[in-house]
Each structure stands twice: as structure tokens, then as C-alpha cells.
PDB file of C-alpha atoms in Angstrom:
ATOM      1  CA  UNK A   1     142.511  55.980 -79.831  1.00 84.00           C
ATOM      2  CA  UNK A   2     145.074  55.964 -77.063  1.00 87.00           C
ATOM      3  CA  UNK A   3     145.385  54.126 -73.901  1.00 87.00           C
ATOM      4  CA  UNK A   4     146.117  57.605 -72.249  1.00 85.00           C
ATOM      5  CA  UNK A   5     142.324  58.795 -73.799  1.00 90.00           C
ATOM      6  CA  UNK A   6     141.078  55.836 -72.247  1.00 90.00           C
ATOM      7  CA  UNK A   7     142.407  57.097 -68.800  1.00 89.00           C
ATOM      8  CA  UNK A   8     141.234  60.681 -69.373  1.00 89.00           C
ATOM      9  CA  UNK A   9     137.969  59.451 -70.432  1.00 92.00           C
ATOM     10  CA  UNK A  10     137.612  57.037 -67.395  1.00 92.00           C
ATOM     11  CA  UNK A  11     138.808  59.663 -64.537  1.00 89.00           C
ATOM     12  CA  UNK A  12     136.313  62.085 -65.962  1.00 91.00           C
ATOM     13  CA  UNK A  13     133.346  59.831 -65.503  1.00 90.00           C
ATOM     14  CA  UNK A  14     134.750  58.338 -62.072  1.00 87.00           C
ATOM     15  CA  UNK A  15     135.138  62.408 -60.795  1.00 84.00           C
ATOM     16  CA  UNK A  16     132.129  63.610 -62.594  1.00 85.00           C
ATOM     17  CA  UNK A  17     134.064  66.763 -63.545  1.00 86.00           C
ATOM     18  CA  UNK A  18     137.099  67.929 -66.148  1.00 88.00           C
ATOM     19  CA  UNK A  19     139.123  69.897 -63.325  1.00 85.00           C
ATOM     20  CA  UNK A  20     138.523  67.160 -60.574  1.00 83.00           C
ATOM     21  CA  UNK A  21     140.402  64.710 -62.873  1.00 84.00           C
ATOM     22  CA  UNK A  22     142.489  66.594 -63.981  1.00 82.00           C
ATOM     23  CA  UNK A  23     143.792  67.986 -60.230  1.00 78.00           C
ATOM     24  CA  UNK A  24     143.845  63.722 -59.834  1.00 75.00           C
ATOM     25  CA  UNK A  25     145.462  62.521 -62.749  1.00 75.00           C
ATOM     26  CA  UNK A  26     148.263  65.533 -62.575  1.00 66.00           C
ATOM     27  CA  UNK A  27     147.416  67.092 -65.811  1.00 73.00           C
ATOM     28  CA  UNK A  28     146.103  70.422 -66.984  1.00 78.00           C
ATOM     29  CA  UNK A  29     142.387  70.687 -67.740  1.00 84.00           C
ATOM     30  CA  UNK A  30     142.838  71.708 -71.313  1.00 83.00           C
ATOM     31  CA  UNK A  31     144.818  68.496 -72.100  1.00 83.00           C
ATOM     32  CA  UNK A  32     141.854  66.268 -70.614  1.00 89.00           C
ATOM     33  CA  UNK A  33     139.334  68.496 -72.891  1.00 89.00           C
ATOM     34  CA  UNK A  34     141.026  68.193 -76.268  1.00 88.00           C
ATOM     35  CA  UNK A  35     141.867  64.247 -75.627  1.00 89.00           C
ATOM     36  CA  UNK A  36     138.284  63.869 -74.930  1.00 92.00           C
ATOM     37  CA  UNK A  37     137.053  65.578 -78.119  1.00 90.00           C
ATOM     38  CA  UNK A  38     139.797  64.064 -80.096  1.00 91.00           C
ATOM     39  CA  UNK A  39     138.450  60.845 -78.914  1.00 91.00           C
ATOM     40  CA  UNK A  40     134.491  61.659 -79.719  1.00 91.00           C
ATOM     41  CA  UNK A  41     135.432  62.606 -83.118  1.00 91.00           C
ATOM     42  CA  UNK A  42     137.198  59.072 -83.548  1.00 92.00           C
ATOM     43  CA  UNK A  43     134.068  57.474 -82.143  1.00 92.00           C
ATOM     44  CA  UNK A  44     131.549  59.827 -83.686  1.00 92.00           C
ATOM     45  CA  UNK A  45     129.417  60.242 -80.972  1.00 93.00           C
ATOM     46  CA  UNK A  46     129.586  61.858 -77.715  1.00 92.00           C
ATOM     47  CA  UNK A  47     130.940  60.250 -74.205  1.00 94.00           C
ATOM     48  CA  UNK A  48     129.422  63.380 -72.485  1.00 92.00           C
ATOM     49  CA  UNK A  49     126.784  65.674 -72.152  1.00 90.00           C
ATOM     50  CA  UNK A  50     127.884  69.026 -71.438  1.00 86.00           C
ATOM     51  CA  UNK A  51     126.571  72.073 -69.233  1.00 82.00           C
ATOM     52  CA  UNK A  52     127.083  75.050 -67.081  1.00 74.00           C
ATOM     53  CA  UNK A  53     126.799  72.127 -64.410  1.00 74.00           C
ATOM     54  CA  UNK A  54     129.263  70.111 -65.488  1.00 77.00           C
ATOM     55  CA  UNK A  55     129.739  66.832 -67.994  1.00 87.00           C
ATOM     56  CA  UNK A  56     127.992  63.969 -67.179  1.00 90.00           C
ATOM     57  CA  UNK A  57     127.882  60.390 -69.218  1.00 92.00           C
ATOM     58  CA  UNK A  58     125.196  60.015 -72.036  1.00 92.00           C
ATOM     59  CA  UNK A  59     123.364  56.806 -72.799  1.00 91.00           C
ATOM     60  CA  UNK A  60     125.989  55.897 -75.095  1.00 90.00           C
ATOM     61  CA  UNK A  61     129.146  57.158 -73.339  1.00 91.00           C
ATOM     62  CA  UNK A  62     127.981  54.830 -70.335  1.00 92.00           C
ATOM     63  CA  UNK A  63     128.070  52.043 -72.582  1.00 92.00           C
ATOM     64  CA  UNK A  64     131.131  53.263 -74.279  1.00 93.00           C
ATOM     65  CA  UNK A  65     133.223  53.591 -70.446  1.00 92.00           C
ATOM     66  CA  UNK A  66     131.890  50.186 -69.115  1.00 92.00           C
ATOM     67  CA  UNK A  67     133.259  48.772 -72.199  1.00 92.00           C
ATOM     68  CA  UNK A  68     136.819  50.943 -71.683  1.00 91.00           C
ATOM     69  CA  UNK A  69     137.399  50.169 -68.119  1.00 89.00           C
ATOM     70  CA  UNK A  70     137.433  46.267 -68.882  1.00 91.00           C
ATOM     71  CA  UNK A  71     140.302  47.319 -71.953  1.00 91.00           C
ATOM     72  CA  UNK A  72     141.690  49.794 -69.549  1.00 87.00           C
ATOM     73  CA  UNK A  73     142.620  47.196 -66.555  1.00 86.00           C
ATOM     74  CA  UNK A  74     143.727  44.269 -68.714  1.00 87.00           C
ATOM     75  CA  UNK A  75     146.148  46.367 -70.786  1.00 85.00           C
ATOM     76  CA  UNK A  76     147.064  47.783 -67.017  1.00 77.00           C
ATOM     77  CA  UNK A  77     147.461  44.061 -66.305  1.00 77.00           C
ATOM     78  CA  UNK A  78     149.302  43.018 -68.814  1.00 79.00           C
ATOM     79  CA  UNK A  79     151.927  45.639 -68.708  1.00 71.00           C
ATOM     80  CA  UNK A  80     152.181  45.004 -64.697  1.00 67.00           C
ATOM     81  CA  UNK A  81     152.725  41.115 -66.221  1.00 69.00           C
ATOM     82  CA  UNK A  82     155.714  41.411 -68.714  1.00 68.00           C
ATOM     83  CA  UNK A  83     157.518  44.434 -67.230  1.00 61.00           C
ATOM     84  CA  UNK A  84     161.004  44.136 -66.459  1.00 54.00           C
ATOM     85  CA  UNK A  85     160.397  46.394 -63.296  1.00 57.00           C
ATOM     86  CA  UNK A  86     156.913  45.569 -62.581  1.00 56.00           C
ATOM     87  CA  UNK A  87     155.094  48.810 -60.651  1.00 65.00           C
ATOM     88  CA  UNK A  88     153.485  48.200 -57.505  1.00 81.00           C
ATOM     89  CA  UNK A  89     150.547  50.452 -56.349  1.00 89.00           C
ATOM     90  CA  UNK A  90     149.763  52.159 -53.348  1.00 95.00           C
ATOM     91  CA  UNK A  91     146.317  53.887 -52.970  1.00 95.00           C
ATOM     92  CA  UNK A  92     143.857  55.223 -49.988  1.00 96.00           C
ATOM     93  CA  UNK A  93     140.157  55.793 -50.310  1.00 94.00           C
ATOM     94  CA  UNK A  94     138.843  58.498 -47.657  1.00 91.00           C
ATOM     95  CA  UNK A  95     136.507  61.162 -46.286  1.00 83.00           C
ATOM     96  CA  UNK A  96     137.712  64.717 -46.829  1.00 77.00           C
ATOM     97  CA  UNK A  97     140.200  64.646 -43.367  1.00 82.00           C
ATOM     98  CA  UNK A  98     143.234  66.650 -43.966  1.00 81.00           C
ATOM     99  CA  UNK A  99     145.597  64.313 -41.762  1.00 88.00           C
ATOM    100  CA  UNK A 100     144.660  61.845 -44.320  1.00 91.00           C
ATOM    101  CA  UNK A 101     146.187  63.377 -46.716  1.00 90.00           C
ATOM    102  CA  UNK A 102     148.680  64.229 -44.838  1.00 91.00           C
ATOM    103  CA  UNK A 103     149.787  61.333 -43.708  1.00 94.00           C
ATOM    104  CA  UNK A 104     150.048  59.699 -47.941  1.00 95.00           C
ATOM    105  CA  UNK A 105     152.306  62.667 -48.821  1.00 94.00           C
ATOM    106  CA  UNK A 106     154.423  61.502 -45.789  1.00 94.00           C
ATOM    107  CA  UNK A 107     154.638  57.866 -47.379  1.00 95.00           C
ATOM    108  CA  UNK A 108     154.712  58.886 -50.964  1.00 95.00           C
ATOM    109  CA  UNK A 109     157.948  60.609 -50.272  1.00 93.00           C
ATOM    110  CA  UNK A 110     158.887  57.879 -47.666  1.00 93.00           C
ATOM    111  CA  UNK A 111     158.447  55.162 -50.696  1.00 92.00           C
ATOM    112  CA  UNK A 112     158.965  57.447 -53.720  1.00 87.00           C
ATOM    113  CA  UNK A 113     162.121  55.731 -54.884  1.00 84.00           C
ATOM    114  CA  UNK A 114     160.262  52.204 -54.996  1.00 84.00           C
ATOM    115  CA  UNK A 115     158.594  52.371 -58.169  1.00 80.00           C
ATOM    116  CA  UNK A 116     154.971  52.242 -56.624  1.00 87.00           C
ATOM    117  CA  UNK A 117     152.240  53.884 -58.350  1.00 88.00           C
ATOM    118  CA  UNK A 118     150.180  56.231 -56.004  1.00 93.00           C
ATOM    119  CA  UNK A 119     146.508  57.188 -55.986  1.00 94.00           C
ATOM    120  CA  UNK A 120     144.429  58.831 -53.090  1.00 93.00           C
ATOM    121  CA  UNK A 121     140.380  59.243 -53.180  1.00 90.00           C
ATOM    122  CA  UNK A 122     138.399  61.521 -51.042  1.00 83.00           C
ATOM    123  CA  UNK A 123     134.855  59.650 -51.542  1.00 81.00           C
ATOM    124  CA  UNK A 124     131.672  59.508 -49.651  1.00 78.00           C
ATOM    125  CA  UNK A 125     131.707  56.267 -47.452  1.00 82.00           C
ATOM    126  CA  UNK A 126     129.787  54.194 -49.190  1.00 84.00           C
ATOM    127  CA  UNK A 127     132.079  54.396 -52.357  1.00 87.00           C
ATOM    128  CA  UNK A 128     135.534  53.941 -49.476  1.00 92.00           C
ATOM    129  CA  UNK A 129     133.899  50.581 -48.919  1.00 92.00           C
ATOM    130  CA  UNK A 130     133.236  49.652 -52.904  1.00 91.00           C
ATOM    131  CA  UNK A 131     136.859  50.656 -53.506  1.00 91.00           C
ATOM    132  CA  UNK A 132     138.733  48.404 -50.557  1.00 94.00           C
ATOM    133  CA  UNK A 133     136.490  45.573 -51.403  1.00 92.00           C
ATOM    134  CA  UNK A 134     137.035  45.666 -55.247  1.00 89.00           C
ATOM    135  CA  UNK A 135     140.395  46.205 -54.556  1.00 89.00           C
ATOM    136  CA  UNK A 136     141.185  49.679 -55.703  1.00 90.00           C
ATOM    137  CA  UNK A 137     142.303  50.849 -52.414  1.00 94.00           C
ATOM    138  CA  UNK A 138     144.486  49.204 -50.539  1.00 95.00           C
ATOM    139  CA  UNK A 139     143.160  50.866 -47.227  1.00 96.00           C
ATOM    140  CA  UNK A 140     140.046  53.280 -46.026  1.00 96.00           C
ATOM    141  CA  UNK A 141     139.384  55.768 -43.808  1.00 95.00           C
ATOM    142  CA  UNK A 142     135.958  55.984 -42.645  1.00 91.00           C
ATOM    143  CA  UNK A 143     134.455  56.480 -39.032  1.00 87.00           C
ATOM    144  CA  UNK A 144     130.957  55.029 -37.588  1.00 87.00           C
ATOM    145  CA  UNK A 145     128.618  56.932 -35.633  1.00 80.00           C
ATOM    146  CA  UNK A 146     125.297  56.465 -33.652  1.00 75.00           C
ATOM    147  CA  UNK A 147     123.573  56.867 -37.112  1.00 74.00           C
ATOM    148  CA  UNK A 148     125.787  55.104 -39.683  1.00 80.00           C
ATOM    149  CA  UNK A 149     127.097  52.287 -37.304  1.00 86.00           C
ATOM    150  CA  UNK A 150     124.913  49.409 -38.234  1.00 87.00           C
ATOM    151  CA  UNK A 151     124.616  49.733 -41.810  1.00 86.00           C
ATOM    152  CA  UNK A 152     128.383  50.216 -42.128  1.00 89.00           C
ATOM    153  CA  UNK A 153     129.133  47.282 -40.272  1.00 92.00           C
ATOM    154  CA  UNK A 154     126.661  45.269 -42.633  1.00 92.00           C
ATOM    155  CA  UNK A 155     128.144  46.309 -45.378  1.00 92.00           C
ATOM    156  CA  UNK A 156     131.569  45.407 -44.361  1.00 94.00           C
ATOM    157  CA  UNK A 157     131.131  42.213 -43.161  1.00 93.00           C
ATOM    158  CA  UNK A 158     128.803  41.294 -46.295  1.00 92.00           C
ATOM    159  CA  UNK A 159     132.104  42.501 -48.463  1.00 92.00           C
ATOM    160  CA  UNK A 160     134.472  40.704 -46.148  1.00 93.00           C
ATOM    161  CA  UNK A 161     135.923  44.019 -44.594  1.00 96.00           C
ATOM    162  CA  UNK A 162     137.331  44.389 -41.131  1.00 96.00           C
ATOM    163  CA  UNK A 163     136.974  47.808 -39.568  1.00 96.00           C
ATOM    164  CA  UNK A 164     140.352  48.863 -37.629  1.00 96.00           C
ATOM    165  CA  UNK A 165     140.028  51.544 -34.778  1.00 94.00           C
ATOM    166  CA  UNK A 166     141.960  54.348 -34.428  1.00 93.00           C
ATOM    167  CA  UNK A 167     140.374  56.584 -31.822  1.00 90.00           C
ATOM    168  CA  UNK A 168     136.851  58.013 -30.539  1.00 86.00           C
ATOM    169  CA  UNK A 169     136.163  62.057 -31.451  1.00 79.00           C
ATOM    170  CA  UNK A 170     133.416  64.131 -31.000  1.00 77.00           C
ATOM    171  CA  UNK A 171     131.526  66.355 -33.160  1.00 78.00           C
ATOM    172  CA  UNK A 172     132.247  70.160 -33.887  1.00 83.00           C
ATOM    173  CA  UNK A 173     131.287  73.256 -35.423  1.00 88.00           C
ATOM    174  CA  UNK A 174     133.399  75.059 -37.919  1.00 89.00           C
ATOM    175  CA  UNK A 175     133.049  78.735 -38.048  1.00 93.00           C
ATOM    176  CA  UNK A 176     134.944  81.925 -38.843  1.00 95.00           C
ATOM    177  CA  UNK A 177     136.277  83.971 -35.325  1.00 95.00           C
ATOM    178  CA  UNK A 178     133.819  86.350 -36.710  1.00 96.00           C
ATOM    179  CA  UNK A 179     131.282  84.412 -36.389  1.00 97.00           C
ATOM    180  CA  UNK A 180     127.857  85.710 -34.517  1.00 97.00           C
ATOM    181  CA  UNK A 181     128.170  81.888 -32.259  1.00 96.00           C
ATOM    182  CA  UNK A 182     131.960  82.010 -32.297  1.00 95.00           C
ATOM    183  CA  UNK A 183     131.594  82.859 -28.476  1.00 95.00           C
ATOM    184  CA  UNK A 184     129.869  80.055 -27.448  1.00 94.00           C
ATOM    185  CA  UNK A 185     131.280  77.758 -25.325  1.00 91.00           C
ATOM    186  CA  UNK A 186     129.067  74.901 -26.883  1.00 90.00           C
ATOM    187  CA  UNK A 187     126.365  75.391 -30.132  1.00 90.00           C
ATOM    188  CA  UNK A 188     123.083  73.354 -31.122  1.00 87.00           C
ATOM    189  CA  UNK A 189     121.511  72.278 -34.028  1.00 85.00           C
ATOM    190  CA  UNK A 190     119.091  74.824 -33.272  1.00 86.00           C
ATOM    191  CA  UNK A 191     121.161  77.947 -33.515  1.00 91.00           C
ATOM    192  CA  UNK A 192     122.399  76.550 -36.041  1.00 90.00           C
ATOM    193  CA  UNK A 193     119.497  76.519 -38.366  1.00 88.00           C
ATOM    194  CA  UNK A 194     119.225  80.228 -39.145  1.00 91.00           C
ATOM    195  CA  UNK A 195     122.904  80.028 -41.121  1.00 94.00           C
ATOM    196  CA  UNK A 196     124.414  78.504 -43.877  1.00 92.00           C
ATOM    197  CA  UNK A 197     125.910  75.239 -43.940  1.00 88.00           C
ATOM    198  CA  UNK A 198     128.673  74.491 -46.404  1.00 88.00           C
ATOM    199  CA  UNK A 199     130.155  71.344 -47.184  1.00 81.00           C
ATOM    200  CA  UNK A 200     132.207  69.487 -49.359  1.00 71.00           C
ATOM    201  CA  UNK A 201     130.637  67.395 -52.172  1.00 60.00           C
ATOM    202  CA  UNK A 202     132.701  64.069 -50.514  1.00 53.00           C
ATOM    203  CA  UNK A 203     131.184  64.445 -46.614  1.00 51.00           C
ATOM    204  CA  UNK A 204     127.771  62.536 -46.021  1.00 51.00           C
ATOM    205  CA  UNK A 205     125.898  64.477 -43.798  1.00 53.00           C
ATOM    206  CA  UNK A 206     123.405  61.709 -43.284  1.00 52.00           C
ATOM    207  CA  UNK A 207     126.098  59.470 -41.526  1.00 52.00           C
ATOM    208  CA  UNK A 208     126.698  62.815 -39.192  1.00 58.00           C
ATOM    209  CA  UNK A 209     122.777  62.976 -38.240  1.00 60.00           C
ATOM    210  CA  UNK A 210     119.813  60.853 -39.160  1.00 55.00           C
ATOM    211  CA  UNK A 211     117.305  62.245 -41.634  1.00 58.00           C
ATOM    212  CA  UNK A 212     114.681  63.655 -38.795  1.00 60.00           C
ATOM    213  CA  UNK A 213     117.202  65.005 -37.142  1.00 62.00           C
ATOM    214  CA  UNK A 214     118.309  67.213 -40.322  1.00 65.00           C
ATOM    215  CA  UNK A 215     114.090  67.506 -40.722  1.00 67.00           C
ATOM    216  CA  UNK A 216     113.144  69.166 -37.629  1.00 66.00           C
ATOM    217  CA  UNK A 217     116.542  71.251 -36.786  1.00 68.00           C
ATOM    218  CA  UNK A 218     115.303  72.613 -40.050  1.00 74.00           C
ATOM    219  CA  UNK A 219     118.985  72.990 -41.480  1.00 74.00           C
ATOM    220  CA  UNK A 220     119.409  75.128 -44.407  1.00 74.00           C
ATOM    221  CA  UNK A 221     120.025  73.000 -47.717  1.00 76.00           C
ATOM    222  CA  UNK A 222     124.503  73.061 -47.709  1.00 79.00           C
ATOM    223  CA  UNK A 223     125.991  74.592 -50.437  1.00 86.00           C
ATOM    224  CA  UNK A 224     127.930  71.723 -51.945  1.00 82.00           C
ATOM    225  CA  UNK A 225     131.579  72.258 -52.681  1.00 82.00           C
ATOM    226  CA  UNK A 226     134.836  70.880 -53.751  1.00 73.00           C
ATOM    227  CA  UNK A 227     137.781  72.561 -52.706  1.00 73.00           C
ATOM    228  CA  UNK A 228     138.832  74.260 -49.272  1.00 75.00           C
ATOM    229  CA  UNK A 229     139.797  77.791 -50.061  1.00 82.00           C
ATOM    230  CA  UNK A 230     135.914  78.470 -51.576  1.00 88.00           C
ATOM    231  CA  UNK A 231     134.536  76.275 -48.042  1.00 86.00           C
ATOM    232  CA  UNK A 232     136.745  78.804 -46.428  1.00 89.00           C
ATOM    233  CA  UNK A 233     135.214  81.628 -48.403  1.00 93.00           C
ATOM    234  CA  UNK A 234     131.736  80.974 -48.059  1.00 94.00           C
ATOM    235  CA  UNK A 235     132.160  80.099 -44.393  1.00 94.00           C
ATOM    236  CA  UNK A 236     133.929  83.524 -43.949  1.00 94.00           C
ATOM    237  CA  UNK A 237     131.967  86.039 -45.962  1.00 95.00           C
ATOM    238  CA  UNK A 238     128.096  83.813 -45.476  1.00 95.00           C
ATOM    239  CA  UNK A 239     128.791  83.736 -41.460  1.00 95.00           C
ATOM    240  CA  UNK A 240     128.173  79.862 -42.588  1.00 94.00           C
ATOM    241  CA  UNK A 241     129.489  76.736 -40.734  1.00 92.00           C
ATOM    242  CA  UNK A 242     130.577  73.104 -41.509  1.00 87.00           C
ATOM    243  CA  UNK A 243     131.185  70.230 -39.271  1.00 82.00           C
ATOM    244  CA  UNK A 244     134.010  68.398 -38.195  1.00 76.00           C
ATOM    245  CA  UNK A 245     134.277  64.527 -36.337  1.00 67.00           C
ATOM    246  CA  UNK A 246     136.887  66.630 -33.995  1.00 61.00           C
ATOM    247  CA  UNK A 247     139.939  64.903 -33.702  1.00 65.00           C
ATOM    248  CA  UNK A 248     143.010  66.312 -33.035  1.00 49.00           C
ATOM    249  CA  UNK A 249     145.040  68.297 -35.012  1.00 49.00           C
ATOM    250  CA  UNK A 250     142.730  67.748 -37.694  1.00 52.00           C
ATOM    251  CA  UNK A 251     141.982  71.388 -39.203  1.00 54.00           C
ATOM    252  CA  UNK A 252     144.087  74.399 -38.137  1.00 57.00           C
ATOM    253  CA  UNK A 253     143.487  78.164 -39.503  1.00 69.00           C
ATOM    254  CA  UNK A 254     143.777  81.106 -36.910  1.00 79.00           C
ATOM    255  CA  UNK A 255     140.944  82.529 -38.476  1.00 90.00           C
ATOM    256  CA  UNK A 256     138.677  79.688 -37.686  1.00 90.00           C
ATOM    257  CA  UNK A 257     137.506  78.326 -34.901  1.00 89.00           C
ATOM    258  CA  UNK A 258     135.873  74.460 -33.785  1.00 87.00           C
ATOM    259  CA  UNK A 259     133.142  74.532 -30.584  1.00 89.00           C
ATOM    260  CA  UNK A 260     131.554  71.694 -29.821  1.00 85.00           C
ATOM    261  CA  UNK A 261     128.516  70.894 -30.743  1.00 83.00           C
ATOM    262  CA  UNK A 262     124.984  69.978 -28.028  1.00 80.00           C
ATOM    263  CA  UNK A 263     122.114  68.157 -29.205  1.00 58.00           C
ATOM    264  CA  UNK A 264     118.644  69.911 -28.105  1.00 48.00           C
ATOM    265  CA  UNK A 265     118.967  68.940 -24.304  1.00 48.00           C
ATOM    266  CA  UNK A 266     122.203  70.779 -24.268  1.00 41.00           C
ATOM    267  CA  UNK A 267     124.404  67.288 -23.938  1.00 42.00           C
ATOM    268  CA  UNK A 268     127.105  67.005 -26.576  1.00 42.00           C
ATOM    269  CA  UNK A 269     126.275  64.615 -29.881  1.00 50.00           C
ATOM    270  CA  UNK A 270     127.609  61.170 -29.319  1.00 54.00           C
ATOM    271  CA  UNK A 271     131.659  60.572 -30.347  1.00 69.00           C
ATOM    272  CA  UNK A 272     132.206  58.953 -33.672  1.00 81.00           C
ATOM    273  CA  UNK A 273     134.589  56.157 -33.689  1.00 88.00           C
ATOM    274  CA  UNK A 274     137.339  56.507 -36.483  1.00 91.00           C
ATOM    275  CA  UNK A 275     139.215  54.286 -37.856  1.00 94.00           C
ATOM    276  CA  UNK A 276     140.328  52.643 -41.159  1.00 97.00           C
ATOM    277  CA  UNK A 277     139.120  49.127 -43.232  1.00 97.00           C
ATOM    278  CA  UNK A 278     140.987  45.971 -44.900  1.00 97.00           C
ATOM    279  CA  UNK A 279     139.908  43.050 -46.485  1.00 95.00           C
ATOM    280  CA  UNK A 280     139.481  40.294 -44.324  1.00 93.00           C
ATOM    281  CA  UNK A 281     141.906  37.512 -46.043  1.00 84.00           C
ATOM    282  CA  UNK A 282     144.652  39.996 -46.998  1.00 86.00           C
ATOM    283  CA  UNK A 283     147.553  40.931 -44.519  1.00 88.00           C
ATOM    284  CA  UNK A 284     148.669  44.669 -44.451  1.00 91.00           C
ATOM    285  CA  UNK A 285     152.035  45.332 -45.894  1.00 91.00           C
ATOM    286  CA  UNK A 286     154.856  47.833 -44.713  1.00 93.00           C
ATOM    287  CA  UNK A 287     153.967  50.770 -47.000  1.00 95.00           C
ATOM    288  CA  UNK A 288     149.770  50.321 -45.816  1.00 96.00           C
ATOM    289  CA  UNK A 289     151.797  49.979 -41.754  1.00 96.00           C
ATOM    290  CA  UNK A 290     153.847  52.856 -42.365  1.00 96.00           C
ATOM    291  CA  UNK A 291     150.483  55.191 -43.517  1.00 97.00           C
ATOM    292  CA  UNK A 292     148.452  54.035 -40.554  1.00 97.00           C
ATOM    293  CA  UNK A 293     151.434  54.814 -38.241  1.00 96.00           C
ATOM    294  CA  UNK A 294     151.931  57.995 -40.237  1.00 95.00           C
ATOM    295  CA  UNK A 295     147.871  58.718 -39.558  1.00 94.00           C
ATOM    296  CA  UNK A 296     148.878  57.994 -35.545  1.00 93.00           C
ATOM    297  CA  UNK A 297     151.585  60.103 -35.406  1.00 92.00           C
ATOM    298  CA  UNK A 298     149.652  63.307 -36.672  1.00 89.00           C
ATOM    299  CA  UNK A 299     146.532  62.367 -34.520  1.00 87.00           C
ATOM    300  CA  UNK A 300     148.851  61.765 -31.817  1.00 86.00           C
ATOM    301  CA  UNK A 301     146.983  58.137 -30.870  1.00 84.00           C
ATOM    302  CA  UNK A 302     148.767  55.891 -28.138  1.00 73.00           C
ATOM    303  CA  UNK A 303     149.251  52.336 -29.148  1.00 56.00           C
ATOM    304  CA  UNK A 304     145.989  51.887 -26.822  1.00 48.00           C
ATOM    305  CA  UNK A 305     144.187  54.370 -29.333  1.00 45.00           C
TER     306      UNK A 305
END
């Protein structure tokens, strides 16, 4: 077995799907799938159970990958010991927010010549806090609300994180123009629960609104998804909706529109604070500088935030 298998089998079970870690780990799907068999028939037993749902790890493939991500980082470590031109890496854990990702293709290129290694996550925020604290990500992007504040700051400080702000945003609707709301100069949870929400399988909808808020606006169950052209789609052609924390520049599509969104006594849900989180004892270097300042230039955020 390869070290390369090893990596194909690990992103599988971190993504939870063949095509997610394969769009990840820059490969074509059909290369992950015939690795992975290759590998089972090595081992003689499966890694993962497979349906129309997706693969997910068996009782001995979860054995099998705890086992293979201990091999996995000390061979990692050991070639990052002994090599002539040792890499350095470079990665961000986040919430789906496009000017996150558009701000690490702005310092991949910026840094492309020196010799990092470059990863970028789009996780639900409990898992953005798991990764800076262990270490896999050098930096997250995460915001706190009303809902989520306390128990995110818990968590942080109980994994030695520090939370960073960037600016205060509001929340929004996200509908097609054709929309019946999309003339509304403001939209509750209340209209809202006749039509279909769609979201992607990264956003936590619970850190957007408490549980009995979700109960007793009687919100339709979203249709989970994980890429934006089939959001777009079922936004369009469903006369669904999604939500967005509202910052600027964030989202942009002439066919779509963003309204703000009341709570039941027609004021507007409280802002959500975004911003990004280190570890406590370690000082941010220039490439980590250069995203955050990438992240304020496309936000357009003063140095007073």
C-alpha cells in the first residue's frame, strides 16, 4: 500500500464523500475510487460502506483510518524533517463565505513561488475550532451571534483560542429576483416558512437561530447541499431561499437578490460579529497577515473594523 492510498483513504473519510475529496485533493474521482479498492483488496476487507447516499466508514475501516492517520502524519513529519527544501504549509478552516475563498487564492498566488503547501476547509464551526486548536489550520473564520456567542467563546478559551474581529453584519435573505418576497423591503421568519430553504451541508443553521426559534417559525426542513450552482438551482426553480451574515461584497449574482431579514416584531435580527481565531501562544506570520489583510480589502473593513 502507498502513502498516496493512505491520503485518498484519509480525505475520503475526513469529506465523507469520493467527489468532495477529490475536488480537495485536486484529483479526478475515478483515481480516488480505484486507489481505494486497490487498497481493500490489499487489506481484504472493506474501509467503506457504500450507497446511493454516499460511503461512509465501517466498523473496521474506522479502526483501519485511526490507525493510518498516526502513519500518515509521521511519514508527513519525517519527510518535512530530512528534506533539503523543507515545505511549509499554509491552510484556512471556514464557513462557506465566498470572500474567504477569495481572499486564499489571492495569497496562494501571492506566495506560490515559496514552496508552501496549501489547504482550505469550508467546515461547520465547531470543526473551524478543532482544526486551529489541533493545529491543522493555521487561521479560522467563524462569526458569533446572539445564539452561538457563549458557547463559542467557551470553547475557545477552553482550547486556548483568541477570537479576532473583523466587522459586525447583519442577517439576510437570499432569493431569486423572481422571487414572490423579492419586493419586500424587509422579510420575516414568518413569510418565510411557507418556502424552501436550501443550504449548504457546511452552514449551521442553529448558530443563525436558536432551536425554538427554527420550532415555532415552523421552517421547512433545508435541503442540504454542497456546491453553489445546484443552491443556485434549487433557489431559482423551488422559489426557495438561504441566508446570508450580510457583509459586504460577500455574494454577487444579478439574478439574486439579499433583503434583510425582521424578527416577528418587525425589528431586524441582531448583527453577527465576524471575525477570525488563533491560538493563543502562537504569533501570526506574514503569509496568515497578508490573508487577513487580503479578507479586509474585499470586505472593505477600516483599520477600526
Amino acid at each position: 500500500m502507498t502513502i498516496q492510498q493512505l491520503k485518498y483513504i484519509l480525505g475520503v473519510a475526513e469529506y465523507g464523500s469520493i467527489n468532495k475529496a477529490a475536488e480537495r485533493l485536486y484529483v479526478s474521482q475515478p483515481s480516488i475510487t480505484s486507489s481505494i479498492r486497490d487498497a481493500e483488496a490489499e487489506l481484504g476487507f472493506k474501509i467503506f460502506d457504500r450507497s446511493s447516499r454516499g460511503v461512509t466508514l465501517n466498523e473496521h475501516g474506522e479502526n483501519f483510518v485511526r490507525d493510518a492517520g498516526i502513519v500518515y502524519e509521521e511519514f508527513n513529519g519525517l519527510l518535512n524533517k530530512y528534506s533539503l527544501n523543507e515545505k511549509k504549509t499554509f491552510s484556512v478552516a471556514a464557513l462557506y463565505y465566498s470572500f474567504a475563498r477569495k481572499a486564499f487564492v489571492e495569497v496562494v498566488k501571492k506566495f506560490s513561488e515559496e514552496n508552501y503547501d496549501f489547504s482550505f476547509h469550508e467546515i461547520v464551526a465547531e470543526s473551524v475550532i478543532e482544526d486551529v486548536a489541533g493545529g491543522k489550520s493555521n487561521l479560522g473564520i467563524i462569526y458569533l451571534s446572539e445564539t452561538n456567542r457563549d458557547l463559542i467563546l467557551k470553547s475557545l478559551e477552553s482550547n486556548k483560542l483568541c477570537f479576532n474581529h473583523l466587522t459586525e453584519c447583519n442577517a439576510f435573505v437570499y432569493m431569486h429576483k423572481n422571487h414572490p418576497l423579492a419586493e419586500k423591503e424587509s422579510i420575516s421568519l414568518e413569510e418565510l416558512s411557507k418556502f424552501q430553504f436550501v443550504t449548504f451541508d457546511t452552514d449551521d443553521l442553529k448558530s443563525f437561530f436558536s432551536e425554538e426559534t427554527i420550532s415555532h417559525y415552523k421552517l421547512k426542513n433545508p435541503i442540504m447541499v454542497s456546491d453553489r450552482a445546484t443552491e443556485l438551482n434549487l433557489i431559482k426553480n423551488l422559489n426557495g431561499y438561504t441566508f446570508l451574515s450580510g457583509v459586504s461584497g460577500e455574494d454577487s449574482n444579478d439574478d439574486f437578490i439579499t433583503i434583510p431579514l425582521k424578527n416577528h416584531d418587525d425589528a431586524k435580527i441582531g448583527s453577527f460579529e465576524l471575525g477570525y481565531i488563533t491560538q493563543k501562544d502562537k504569533k501570526m506570520n506574514n503569509i496568515s497577515t497578508a490573508y487577513i489583510n487580503a479578507i479586509r480589502r474585499i470586505l472593505k473593513i477600516d483599520d477600526a473594523g
